[in-house]
Tab-separated table of C-alpha atoms in Angstrom:
chain	number	residue	atom	x	y	z
A	1	UNK	CA	-1.981	-15.113	-1.756
A	2	UNK	CA	-0.748	-18.167	-0.972
A	3	UNK	CA	-2.552	-19.176	3.071
A	4	UNK	CA	1.193	-19.837	5.019
A	5	UNK	CA	1.832	-19.665	8.717
A	6	UNK	CA	2.101	-16.236	9.075
A	7	UNK	CA	-1.094	-15.607	7.313
A	8	UNK	CA	-2.307	-17.914	10.106
A	9	UNK	CA	-0.684	-16.733	12.880
A	10	UNK	CA	-2.060	-13.300	12.535
A	11	UNK	CA	-5.475	-14.733	11.916
A	12	UNK	CA	-5.353	-16.569	14.441
A	13	UNK	CA	-3.534	-13.348	16.161
A	14	UNK	CA	-6.442	-10.984	15.451
A	15	UNK	CA	-9.398	-13.974	15.841
A	16	UNK	CA	-8.309	-14.183	19.386
A	17	UNK	CA	-8.349	-10.083	20.284
A	18	UNK	CA	-11.029	-10.065	18.474
A	19	UNK	CA	-13.188	-12.675	20.354
A	20	UNK	CA	-14.000	-12.450	23.635
A	21	UNK	CA	-15.717	-9.129	21.736
A	22	UNK	CA	-17.313	-11.203	19.818
A	23	UNK	CA	-18.967	-12.965	21.856
A	24	UNK	CA	-20.722	-10.281	24.125
A	25	UNK	CA	-21.996	-9.248	20.780
A	26	UNK	CA	-22.294	-12.633	19.287
A	27	UNK	CA	-22.562	-16.388	18.873
A	28	UNK	CA	-19.712	-18.525	18.807
A	29	UNK	CA	-20.577	-18.849	15.336
A	30	UNK	CA	-19.755	-15.424	14.659
A	31	UNK	CA	-16.678	-15.947	15.799
A	32	UNK	CA	-15.438	-18.792	13.790
A	33	UNK	CA	-17.602	-17.097	10.169
A	34	UNK	CA	-15.452	-14.181	9.924
A	35	UNK	CA	-12.441	-16.375	10.235
A	36	UNK	CA	-14.043	-18.310	7.192
A	37	UNK	CA	-14.266	-15.630	5.686
A	38	UNK	CA	-10.679	-13.859	6.660
A	39	UNK	CA	-9.178	-17.367	5.717
A	40	UNK	CA	-10.875	-16.568	1.520
A	41	UNK	CA	-9.478	-12.882	1.762
A	42	UNK	CA	-5.903	-13.955	2.298
A	43	UNK	CA	-5.895	-16.738	-0.630
A	44	UNK	CA	-8.119	-14.406	-3.142
A	45	UNK	CA	-5.064	-11.274	-2.200
A	46	UNK	CA	-2.372	-10.214	-4.477
A	47	UNK	CA	0.728	-11.334	-2.736
A	48	UNK	CA	3.377	-9.099	-1.164
A	49	UNK	CA	5.634	-11.693	-0.600
A	50	UNK	CA	7.486	-11.080	2.059
A	51	UNK	CA	6.548	-7.009	3.496
A	52	UNK	CA	7.561	-6.012	6.600
A	53	UNK	CA	4.022	-5.388	6.388
A	54	UNK	CA	2.523	-8.590	6.191
A	55	UNK	CA	0.785	-7.891	9.595
A	56	UNK	CA	-0.771	-5.074	8.749
A	57	UNK	CA	-2.344	-6.790	5.269
A	58	UNK	CA	-3.719	-9.236	7.316
A	59	UNK	CA	-5.222	-7.359	9.960
A	60	UNK	CA	-6.648	-5.274	6.991
A	61	UNK	CA	-8.492	-9.220	6.290
A	62	UNK	CA	-9.898	-9.064	9.148
A	63	UNK	CA	-11.090	-5.980	9.337
A	64	UNK	CA	-12.896	-6.707	5.554
A	65	UNK	CA	-13.926	-10.005	7.076
A	66	UNK	CA	-15.932	-8.151	10.627
A	67	UNK	CA	-17.665	-6.041	8.703
A	68	UNK	CA	-19.035	-9.300	5.792
A	69	UNK	CA	-20.461	-11.066	8.920
A	70	UNK	CA	-20.667	-9.469	11.828
A	71	UNK	CA	-23.289	-6.394	9.968
A	72	UNK	CA	-22.413	-3.686	12.149
A	73	UNK	CA	-20.848	-0.058	11.106
A	74	UNK	CA	-17.794	0.030	10.396
A	75	UNK	CA	-17.822	2.569	13.107
A	76	UNK	CA	-18.663	-0.680	15.522
A	77	UNK	CA	-16.503	-3.190	14.280
A	78	UNK	CA	-13.990	-0.327	14.686
A	79	UNK	CA	-14.369	-0.464	18.176
A	80	UNK	CA	-14.496	-3.772	18.298
A	81	UNK	CA	-11.616	-4.507	16.835
A	82	UNK	CA	-9.674	-1.150	18.888
A	83	UNK	CA	-11.323	-2.715	22.444
A	84	UNK	CA	-9.990	-6.096	21.736
A	85	UNK	CA	-6.237	-5.011	20.601
A	86	UNK	CA	-6.199	-3.042	23.947
A	87	UNK	CA	-6.910	-6.179	26.096
A	88	UNK	CA	-4.894	-8.082	24.824
A	89	UNK	CA	-1.642	-8.407	26.735
A	90	UNK	CA	-0.485	-10.034	23.969
A	91	UNK	CA	-0.117	-8.444	22.082
A	92	UNK	CA	0.393	-5.583	24.185
A	93	UNK	CA	3.580	-7.518	24.681
A	94	UNK	CA	4.696	-8.166	20.775
A	95	UNK	CA	4.144	-4.987	20.052
A	96	UNK	CA	7.369	-3.775	22.441
A	97	UNK	CA	7.353	-0.181	23.660
A	98	UNK	CA	8.842	3.015	22.388
A	99	UNK	CA	12.441	2.072	22.942
A	100	UNK	CA	12.858	-0.482	21.907
A	101	UNK	CA	11.059	0.762	18.089
A	102	UNK	CA	12.082	3.923	18.170
A	103	UNK	CA	15.778	2.221	18.748
A	104	UNK	CA	17.803	4.614	16.384
A	105	UNK	CA	19.798	1.343	15.885
A	106	UNK	CA	17.800	0.129	13.266
A	107	UNK	CA	17.702	3.213	11.401
A	108	UNK	CA	19.611	1.907	8.054
A	109	UNK	CA	17.492	-1.411	7.394
A	110	UNK	CA	14.599	1.037	7.555
A	111	UNK	CA	16.311	3.029	4.346
A	112	UNK	CA	16.865	0.106	2.848
A	113	UNK	CA	13.436	-0.652	3.821
A	114	UNK	CA	12.400	2.065	1.990
A	115	UNK	CA	14.963	2.127	-1.414
A	116	UNK	CA	13.057	-2.091	-1.618
A	117	UNK	CA	10.347	-0.068	-1.606
A	118	UNK	CA	10.157	1.628	-4.358
A	119	UNK	CA	11.280	-1.240	-6.842
A	120	UNK	CA	7.564	-2.147	-6.285
A	121	UNK	CA	8.484	-5.432	-6.692
A	122	UNK	CA	4.867	-6.504	-6.248
A	123	UNK	CA	1.819	-4.849	-6.770
A	124	UNK	CA	-0.420	-3.887	-3.279
A	125	UNK	CA	3.424	-3.752	-0.879
A	126	UNK	CA	3.691	-0.313	0.653
A	127	UNK	CA	5.994	1.939	-0.904
A	128	UNK	CA	7.153	3.953	1.687
A	129	UNK	CA	10.061	6.926	2.467
A	130	UNK	CA	11.651	7.230	5.767
A	131	UNK	CA	12.709	9.989	8.049
A	132	UNK	CA	15.195	10.716	10.581
A	133	UNK	CA	14.575	11.898	13.680
A	134	UNK	CA	14.279	15.780	13.305
A	135	UNK	CA	13.641	18.836	16.369
A	136	UNK	CA	9.660	17.258	15.730
A	137	UNK	CA	10.007	13.904	15.578
A	138	UNK	CA	12.057	10.764	15.905
A	139	UNK	CA	10.695	8.902	13.362
A	140	UNK	CA	9.297	9.522	9.872
A	141	UNK	CA	7.821	7.394	7.447
A	142	UNK	CA	6.359	8.989	4.489
A	143	UNK	CA	4.044	6.235	2.965
A	144	UNK	CA	3.543	6.756	-0.704
A	145	UNK	CA	1.533	3.833	-1.224
A	146	UNK	CA	-0.493	1.380	1.246
A	147	UNK	CA	-1.565	-2.452	1.316
A	148	UNK	CA	-4.851	-2.082	2.949
A	149	UNK	CA	-6.421	0.992	0.679
A	150	UNK	CA	-4.951	-1.281	-2.051
A	151	UNK	CA	-6.287	-4.282	-0.187
A	152	UNK	CA	-9.794	-2.908	0.397
A	153	UNK	CA	-10.092	-1.608	-3.649
A	154	UNK	CA	-9.889	-5.129	-4.593
A	155	UNK	CA	-11.922	-6.114	-2.188
A	156	UNK	CA	-14.554	-3.214	-3.195
A	157	UNK	CA	-14.839	-1.774	0.029
A	158	UNK	CA	-12.590	1.075	0.040
A	159	UNK	CA	-14.905	2.800	2.528
A	160	UNK	CA	-13.014	0.683	5.249
A	161	UNK	CA	-9.686	1.789	4.502
A	162	UNK	CA	-9.836	4.777	6.770
A	163	UNK	CA	-11.376	2.979	9.645
A	164	UNK	CA	-8.120	0.601	9.934
A	165	UNK	CA	-5.857	3.787	9.028
A	166	UNK	CA	-6.814	4.637	13.226
A	167	UNK	CA	-6.049	1.680	14.446
A	168	UNK	CA	-1.796	3.484	13.734
A	169	UNK	CA	-3.009	5.311	16.519
A	170	UNK	CA	-3.441	2.608	18.994
A	171	UNK	CA	-0.893	0.525	18.035
A	172	UNK	CA	1.400	3.747	18.408
A	173	UNK	CA	-0.432	4.401	22.049
A	174	UNK	CA	0.031	0.531	23.043
A	175	UNK	CA	3.758	1.397	22.306
A	176	UNK	CA	3.625	3.818	24.345
A	177	UNK	CA	4.412	6.777	20.971
A	178	UNK	CA	2.699	9.830	20.033
A	179	UNK	CA	1.608	9.600	16.238
A	180	UNK	CA	0.658	12.582	14.104
A	181	UNK	CA	-0.543	11.935	10.974
A	182	UNK	CA	-2.413	15.397	8.913
A	183	UNK	CA	-3.057	13.690	6.184
A	184	UNK	CA	-3.710	9.579	4.572
A	185	UNK	CA	-3.710	7.879	1.349
A	186	UNK	CA	-7.570	6.209	2.481
A	187	UNK	CA	-8.478	9.711	2.773
A	188	UNK	CA	-7.594	10.817	-1.496
A	189	UNK	CA	-4.272	12.485	-0.112
A	190	UNK	CA	-1.347	11.894	-1.263
A	191	UNK	CA	0.483	9.724	0.642
A	192	UNK	CA	0.913	9.261	4.438
A	193	UNK	CA	2.480	11.307	6.870
A	194	UNK	CA	3.483	8.938	9.931
A	195	UNK	CA	5.593	10.960	12.503
A	196	UNK	CA	6.386	9.011	15.777
A	197	UNK	CA	7.742	9.885	19.301
A	198	UNK	CA	7.980	9.157	22.889
A	199	UNK	CA	4.663	10.233	25.159
């Protein structure tokens, strides 16, 4: 995949989120080395076009880089990443709120995205079914294929995907939403069943 303004921006964003956490444990060189490894992973990754989930793909690449460079356990790196995201005020603002994310005006565009995903134009992109509001949730996704799982598989570290799955709960919490999920592709289930509602 070619590096572009988006992959660089997301790399900087996740790097800045983790930088303070890394400095508490390591040197400034560790942060630089993680960024270099992230860029290497991005350059070797399969292209996913202009995917709506490019930020998640880049998050996966950054987490893989973190695990390769820091030599911490995946759980420790997950905690480092999690704490960095919670502490990043810019990230919290950029994520928005439950009201903006769950706005029903966005449903037609999401349904188009779902339809387009089933064409599988890019091997490593996500394939998703979007579910409209019910009595038990306000927005649902059934992911049938996951770009992060594919990236982790390609990089020889499929065991890392489950830690990135945990970050979905962090992102929902930052936006003021409740996420319920009973299955994940990373754990060998047939799909990831995301169900979002306001807290």
